[in-house]
PDB file of C-alpha atoms in Angstrom:
ATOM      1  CA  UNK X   9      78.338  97.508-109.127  1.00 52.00           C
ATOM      2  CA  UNK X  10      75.555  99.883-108.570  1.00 53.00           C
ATOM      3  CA  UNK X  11      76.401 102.622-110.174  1.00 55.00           C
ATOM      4  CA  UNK X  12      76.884 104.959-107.469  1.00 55.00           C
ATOM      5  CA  UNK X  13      80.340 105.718-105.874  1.00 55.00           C
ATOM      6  CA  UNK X  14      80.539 104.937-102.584  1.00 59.00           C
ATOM      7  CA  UNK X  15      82.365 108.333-100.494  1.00 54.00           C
ATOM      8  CA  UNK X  16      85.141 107.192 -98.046  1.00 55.00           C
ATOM      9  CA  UNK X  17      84.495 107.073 -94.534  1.00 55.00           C
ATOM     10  CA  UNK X  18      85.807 109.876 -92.759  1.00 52.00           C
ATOM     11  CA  UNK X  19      88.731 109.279 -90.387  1.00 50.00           C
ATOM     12  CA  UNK X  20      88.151 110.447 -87.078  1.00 46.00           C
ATOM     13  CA  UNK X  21      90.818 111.113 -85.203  1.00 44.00           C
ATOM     14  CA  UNK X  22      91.853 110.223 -82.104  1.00 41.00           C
ATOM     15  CA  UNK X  23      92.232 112.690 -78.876  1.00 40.00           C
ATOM     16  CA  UNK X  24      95.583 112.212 -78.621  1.00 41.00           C
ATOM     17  CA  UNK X  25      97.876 110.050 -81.191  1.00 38.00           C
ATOM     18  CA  UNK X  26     100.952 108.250 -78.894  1.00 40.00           C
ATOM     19  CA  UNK X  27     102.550 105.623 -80.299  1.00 42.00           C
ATOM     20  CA  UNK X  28     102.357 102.354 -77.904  1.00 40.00           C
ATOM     21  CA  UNK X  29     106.018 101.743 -79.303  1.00 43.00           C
ATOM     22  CA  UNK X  30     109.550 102.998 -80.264  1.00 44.00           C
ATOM     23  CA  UNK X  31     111.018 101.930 -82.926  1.00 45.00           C
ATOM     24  CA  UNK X  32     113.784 104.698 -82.599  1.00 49.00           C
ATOM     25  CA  UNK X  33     115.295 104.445 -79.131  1.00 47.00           C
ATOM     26  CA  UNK X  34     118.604 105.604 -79.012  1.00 56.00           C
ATOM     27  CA  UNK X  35     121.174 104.534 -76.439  1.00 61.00           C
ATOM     28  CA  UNK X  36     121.240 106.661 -72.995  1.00 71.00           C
ATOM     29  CA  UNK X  37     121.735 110.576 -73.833  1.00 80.00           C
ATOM     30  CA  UNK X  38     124.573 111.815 -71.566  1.00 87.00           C
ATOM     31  CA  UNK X  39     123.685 113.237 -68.164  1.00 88.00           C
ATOM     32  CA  UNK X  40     124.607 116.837 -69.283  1.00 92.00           C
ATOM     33  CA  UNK X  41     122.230 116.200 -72.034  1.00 92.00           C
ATOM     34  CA  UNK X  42     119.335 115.145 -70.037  1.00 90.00           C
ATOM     35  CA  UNK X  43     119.783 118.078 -67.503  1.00 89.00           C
ATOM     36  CA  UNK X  44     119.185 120.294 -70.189  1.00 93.00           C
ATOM     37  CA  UNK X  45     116.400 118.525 -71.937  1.00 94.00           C
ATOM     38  CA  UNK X  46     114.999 117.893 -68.440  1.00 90.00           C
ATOM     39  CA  UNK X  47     115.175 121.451 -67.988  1.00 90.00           C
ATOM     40  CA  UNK X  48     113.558 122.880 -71.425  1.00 95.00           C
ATOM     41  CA  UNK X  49     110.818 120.344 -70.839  1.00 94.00           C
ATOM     42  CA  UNK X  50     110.139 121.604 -67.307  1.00 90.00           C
ATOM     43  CA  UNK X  51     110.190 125.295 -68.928  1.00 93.00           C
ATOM     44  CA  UNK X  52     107.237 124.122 -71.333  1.00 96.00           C
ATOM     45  CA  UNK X  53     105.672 122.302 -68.968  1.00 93.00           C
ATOM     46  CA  UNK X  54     105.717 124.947 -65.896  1.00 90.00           C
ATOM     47  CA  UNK X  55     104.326 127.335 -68.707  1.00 95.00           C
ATOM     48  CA  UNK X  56     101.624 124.697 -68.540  1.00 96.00           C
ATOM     49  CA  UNK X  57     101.305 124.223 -64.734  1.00 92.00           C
ATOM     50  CA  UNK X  58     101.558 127.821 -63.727  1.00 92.00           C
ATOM     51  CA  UNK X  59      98.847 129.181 -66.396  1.00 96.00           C
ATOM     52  CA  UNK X  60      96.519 126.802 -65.612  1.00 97.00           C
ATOM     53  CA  UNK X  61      97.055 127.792 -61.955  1.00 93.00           C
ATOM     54  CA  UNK X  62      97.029 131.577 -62.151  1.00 95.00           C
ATOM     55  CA  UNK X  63      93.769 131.156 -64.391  1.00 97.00           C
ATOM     56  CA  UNK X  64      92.441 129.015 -62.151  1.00 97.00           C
ATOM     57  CA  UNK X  65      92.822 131.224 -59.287  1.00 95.00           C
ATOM     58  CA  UNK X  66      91.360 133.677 -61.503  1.00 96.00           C
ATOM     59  CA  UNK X  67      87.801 132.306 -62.341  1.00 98.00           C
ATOM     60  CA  UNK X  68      87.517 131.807 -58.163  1.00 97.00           C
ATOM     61  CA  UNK X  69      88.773 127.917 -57.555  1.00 97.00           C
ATOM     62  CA  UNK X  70      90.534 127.449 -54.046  1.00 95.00           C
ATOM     63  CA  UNK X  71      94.509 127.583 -54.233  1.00 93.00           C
ATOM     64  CA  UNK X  72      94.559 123.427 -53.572  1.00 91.00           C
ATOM     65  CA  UNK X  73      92.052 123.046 -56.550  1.00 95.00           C
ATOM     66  CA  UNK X  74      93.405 125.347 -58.665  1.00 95.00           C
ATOM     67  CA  UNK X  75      97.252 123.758 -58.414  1.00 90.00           C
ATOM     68  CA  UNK X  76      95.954 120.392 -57.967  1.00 92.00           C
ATOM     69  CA  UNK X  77      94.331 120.284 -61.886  1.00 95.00           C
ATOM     70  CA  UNK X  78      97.548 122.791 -62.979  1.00 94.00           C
ATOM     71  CA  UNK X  79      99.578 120.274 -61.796  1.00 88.00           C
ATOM     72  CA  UNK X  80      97.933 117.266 -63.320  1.00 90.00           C
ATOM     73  CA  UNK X  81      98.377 119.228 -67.010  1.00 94.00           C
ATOM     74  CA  UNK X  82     101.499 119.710 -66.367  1.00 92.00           C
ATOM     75  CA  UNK X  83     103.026 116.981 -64.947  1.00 85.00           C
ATOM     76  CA  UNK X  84     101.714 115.542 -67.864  1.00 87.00           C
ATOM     77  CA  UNK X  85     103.114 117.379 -70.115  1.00 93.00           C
ATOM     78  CA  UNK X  86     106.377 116.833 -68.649  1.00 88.00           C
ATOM     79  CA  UNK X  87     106.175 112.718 -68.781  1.00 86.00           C
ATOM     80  CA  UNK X  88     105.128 112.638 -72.005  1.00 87.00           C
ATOM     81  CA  UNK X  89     107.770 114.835 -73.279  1.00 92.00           C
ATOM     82  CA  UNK X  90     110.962 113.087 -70.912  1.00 88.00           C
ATOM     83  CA  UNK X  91     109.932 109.821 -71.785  1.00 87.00           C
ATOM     84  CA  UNK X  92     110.333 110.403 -75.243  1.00 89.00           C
ATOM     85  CA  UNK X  93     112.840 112.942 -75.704  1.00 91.00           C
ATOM     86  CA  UNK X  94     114.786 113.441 -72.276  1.00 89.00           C
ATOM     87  CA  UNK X  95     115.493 109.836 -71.328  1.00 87.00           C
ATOM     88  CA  UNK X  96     114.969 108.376 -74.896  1.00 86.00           C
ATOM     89  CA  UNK X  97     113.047 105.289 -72.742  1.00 84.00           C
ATOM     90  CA  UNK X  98     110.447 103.027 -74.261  1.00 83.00           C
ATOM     91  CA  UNK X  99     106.904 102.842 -73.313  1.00 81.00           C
ATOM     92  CA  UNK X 100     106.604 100.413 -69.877  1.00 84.00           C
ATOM     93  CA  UNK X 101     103.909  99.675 -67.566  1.00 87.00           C
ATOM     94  CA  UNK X 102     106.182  99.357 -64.874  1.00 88.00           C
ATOM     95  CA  UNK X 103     107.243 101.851 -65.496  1.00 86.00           C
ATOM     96  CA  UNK X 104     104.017 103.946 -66.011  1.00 83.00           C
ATOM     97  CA  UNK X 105     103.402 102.776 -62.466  1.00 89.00           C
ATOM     98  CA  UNK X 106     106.308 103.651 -61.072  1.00 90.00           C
ATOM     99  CA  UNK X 107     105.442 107.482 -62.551  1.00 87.00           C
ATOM    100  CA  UNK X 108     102.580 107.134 -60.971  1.00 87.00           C
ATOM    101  CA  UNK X 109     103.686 106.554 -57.527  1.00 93.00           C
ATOM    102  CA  UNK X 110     106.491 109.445 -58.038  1.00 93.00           C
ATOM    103  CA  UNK X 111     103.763 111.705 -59.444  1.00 89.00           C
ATOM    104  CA  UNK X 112     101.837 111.061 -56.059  1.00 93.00           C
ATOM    105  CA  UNK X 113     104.559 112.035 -54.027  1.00 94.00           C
ATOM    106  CA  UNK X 114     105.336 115.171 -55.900  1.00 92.00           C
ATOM    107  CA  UNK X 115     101.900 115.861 -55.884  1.00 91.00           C
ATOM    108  CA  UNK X 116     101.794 115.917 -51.943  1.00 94.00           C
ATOM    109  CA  UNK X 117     104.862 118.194 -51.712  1.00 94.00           C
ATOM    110  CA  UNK X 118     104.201 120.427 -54.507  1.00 90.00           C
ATOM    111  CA  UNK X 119     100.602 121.474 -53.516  1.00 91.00           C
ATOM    112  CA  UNK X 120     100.996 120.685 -49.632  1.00 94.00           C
ATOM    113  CA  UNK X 121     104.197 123.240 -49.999  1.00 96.00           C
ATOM    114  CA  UNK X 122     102.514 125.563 -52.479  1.00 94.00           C
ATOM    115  CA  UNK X 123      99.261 126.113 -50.117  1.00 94.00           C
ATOM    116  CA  UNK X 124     101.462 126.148 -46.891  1.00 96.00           C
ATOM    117  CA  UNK X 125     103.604 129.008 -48.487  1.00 96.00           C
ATOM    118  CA  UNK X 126     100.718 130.663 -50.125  1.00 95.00           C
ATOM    119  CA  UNK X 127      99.544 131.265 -46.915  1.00 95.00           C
ATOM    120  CA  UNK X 128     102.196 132.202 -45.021  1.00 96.00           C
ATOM    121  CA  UNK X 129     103.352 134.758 -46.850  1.00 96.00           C
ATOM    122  CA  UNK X 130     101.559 138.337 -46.752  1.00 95.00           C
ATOM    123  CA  UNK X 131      98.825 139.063 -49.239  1.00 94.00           C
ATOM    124  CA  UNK X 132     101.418 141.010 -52.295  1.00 96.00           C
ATOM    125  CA  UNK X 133     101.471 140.071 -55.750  1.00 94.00           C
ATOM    126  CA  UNK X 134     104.718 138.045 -55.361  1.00 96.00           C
ATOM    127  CA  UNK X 135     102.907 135.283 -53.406  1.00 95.00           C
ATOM    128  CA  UNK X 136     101.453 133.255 -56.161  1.00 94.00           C
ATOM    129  CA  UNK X 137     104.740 133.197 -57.980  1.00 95.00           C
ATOM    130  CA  UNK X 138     106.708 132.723 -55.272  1.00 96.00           C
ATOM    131  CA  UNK X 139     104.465 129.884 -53.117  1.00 96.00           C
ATOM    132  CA  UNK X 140     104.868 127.972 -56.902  1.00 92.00           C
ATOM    133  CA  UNK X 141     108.459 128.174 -57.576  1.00 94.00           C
ATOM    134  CA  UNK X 142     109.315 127.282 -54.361  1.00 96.00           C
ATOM    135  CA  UNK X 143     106.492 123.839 -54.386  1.00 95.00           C
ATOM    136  CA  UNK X 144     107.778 123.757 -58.266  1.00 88.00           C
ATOM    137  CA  UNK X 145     111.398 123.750 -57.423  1.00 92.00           C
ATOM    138  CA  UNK X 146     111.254 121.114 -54.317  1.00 94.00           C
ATOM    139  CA  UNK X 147     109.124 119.014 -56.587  1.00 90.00           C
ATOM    140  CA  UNK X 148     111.298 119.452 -59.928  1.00 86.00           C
ATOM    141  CA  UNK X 149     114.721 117.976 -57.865  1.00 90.00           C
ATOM    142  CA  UNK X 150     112.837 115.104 -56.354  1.00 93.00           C
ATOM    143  CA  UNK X 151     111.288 114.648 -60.284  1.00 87.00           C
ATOM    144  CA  UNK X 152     114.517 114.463 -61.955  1.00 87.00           C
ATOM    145  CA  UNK X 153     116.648 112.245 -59.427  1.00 91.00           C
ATOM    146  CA  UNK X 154     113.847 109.609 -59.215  1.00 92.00           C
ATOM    147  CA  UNK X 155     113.240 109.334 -63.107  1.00 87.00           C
ATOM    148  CA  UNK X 156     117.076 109.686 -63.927  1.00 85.00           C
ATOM    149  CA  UNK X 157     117.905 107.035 -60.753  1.00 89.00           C
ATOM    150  CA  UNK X 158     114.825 104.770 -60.863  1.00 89.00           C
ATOM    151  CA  UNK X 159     112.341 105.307 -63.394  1.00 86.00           C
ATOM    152  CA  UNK X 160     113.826 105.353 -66.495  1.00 81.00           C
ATOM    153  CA  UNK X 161     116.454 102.636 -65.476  1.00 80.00           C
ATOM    154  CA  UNK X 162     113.438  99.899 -65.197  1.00 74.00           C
ATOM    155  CA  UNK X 163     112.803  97.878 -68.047  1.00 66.00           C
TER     156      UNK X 163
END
């Protein structure tokens, strides 16, 4: 001993704290149980995706460039939160890839469709919310009957 206390190293936390595993799965939630869950979590995460978007717009980004990084955040958002809470599934990386390939597709139609309607409709303030709910909606149905169907069915 030297006489002098040694201080703790600090703990640094990490960016973002997800557990690799469950240890609490449940069995499969009911399907009227998921819609709703499916839904609240698309509420949160379209609060994501569409202020990201509109504040995007704001600071002067195109319309693709400012959906395209709103729709990474919140798509995000979205998987994190179904995996765990929605569909109750444990972590995969098949099924992580098979997200993946979903969350291309979606990505395609939701800002192909968002900057096709953003510019077909007139120049009013109800075509930035109304180009994203329609690209949202398209892109939220496609969403839930892949993941409910495919995704979180894999093993």
């Amino acid at each position: 001993m030297s006489g002098t206390p040694q201080s703790p190293k600090p703990h640094v936390p990490l960016a973002v704290d997800l557990p690799l595993a469950d240890e609490s799965v449940q069995p499969e939630v009911d399907l009227k149980t998921q819609i709703v869950r499916f839904v609240a979590t698309g509420a949160l995460s379209a609060v994501v995706d569409f202020g990201l978007y509109v504040v995007g717009l704001a600071i002067g980004l195109p319309v693709a460039v400012a959906k395209s990084i709103s729709f990474v955040a919140g798509t995000t958002t979205a998987y994190v939160i179904n995996r765990r809470w929605t569909f109750q599934a444990e972590p995969s990386r098949a099924r992580f890839i098979a997200v993946v390939a979903l969350y291309a597709v979606t990505f395609a139609v939701q800002v192909g469709l968002n900057q096709v309607m953003y510019h077909t409709f007139p120049d009013v303030w109800w075509r930035v919310p109304l180009a994203y709910l329609i690209a949202q909606g398209t892109a939220t149905v496609i969403n839930f009957l892949v993941q409910r169907m495919v995704i979180f069915k894999i093993r």
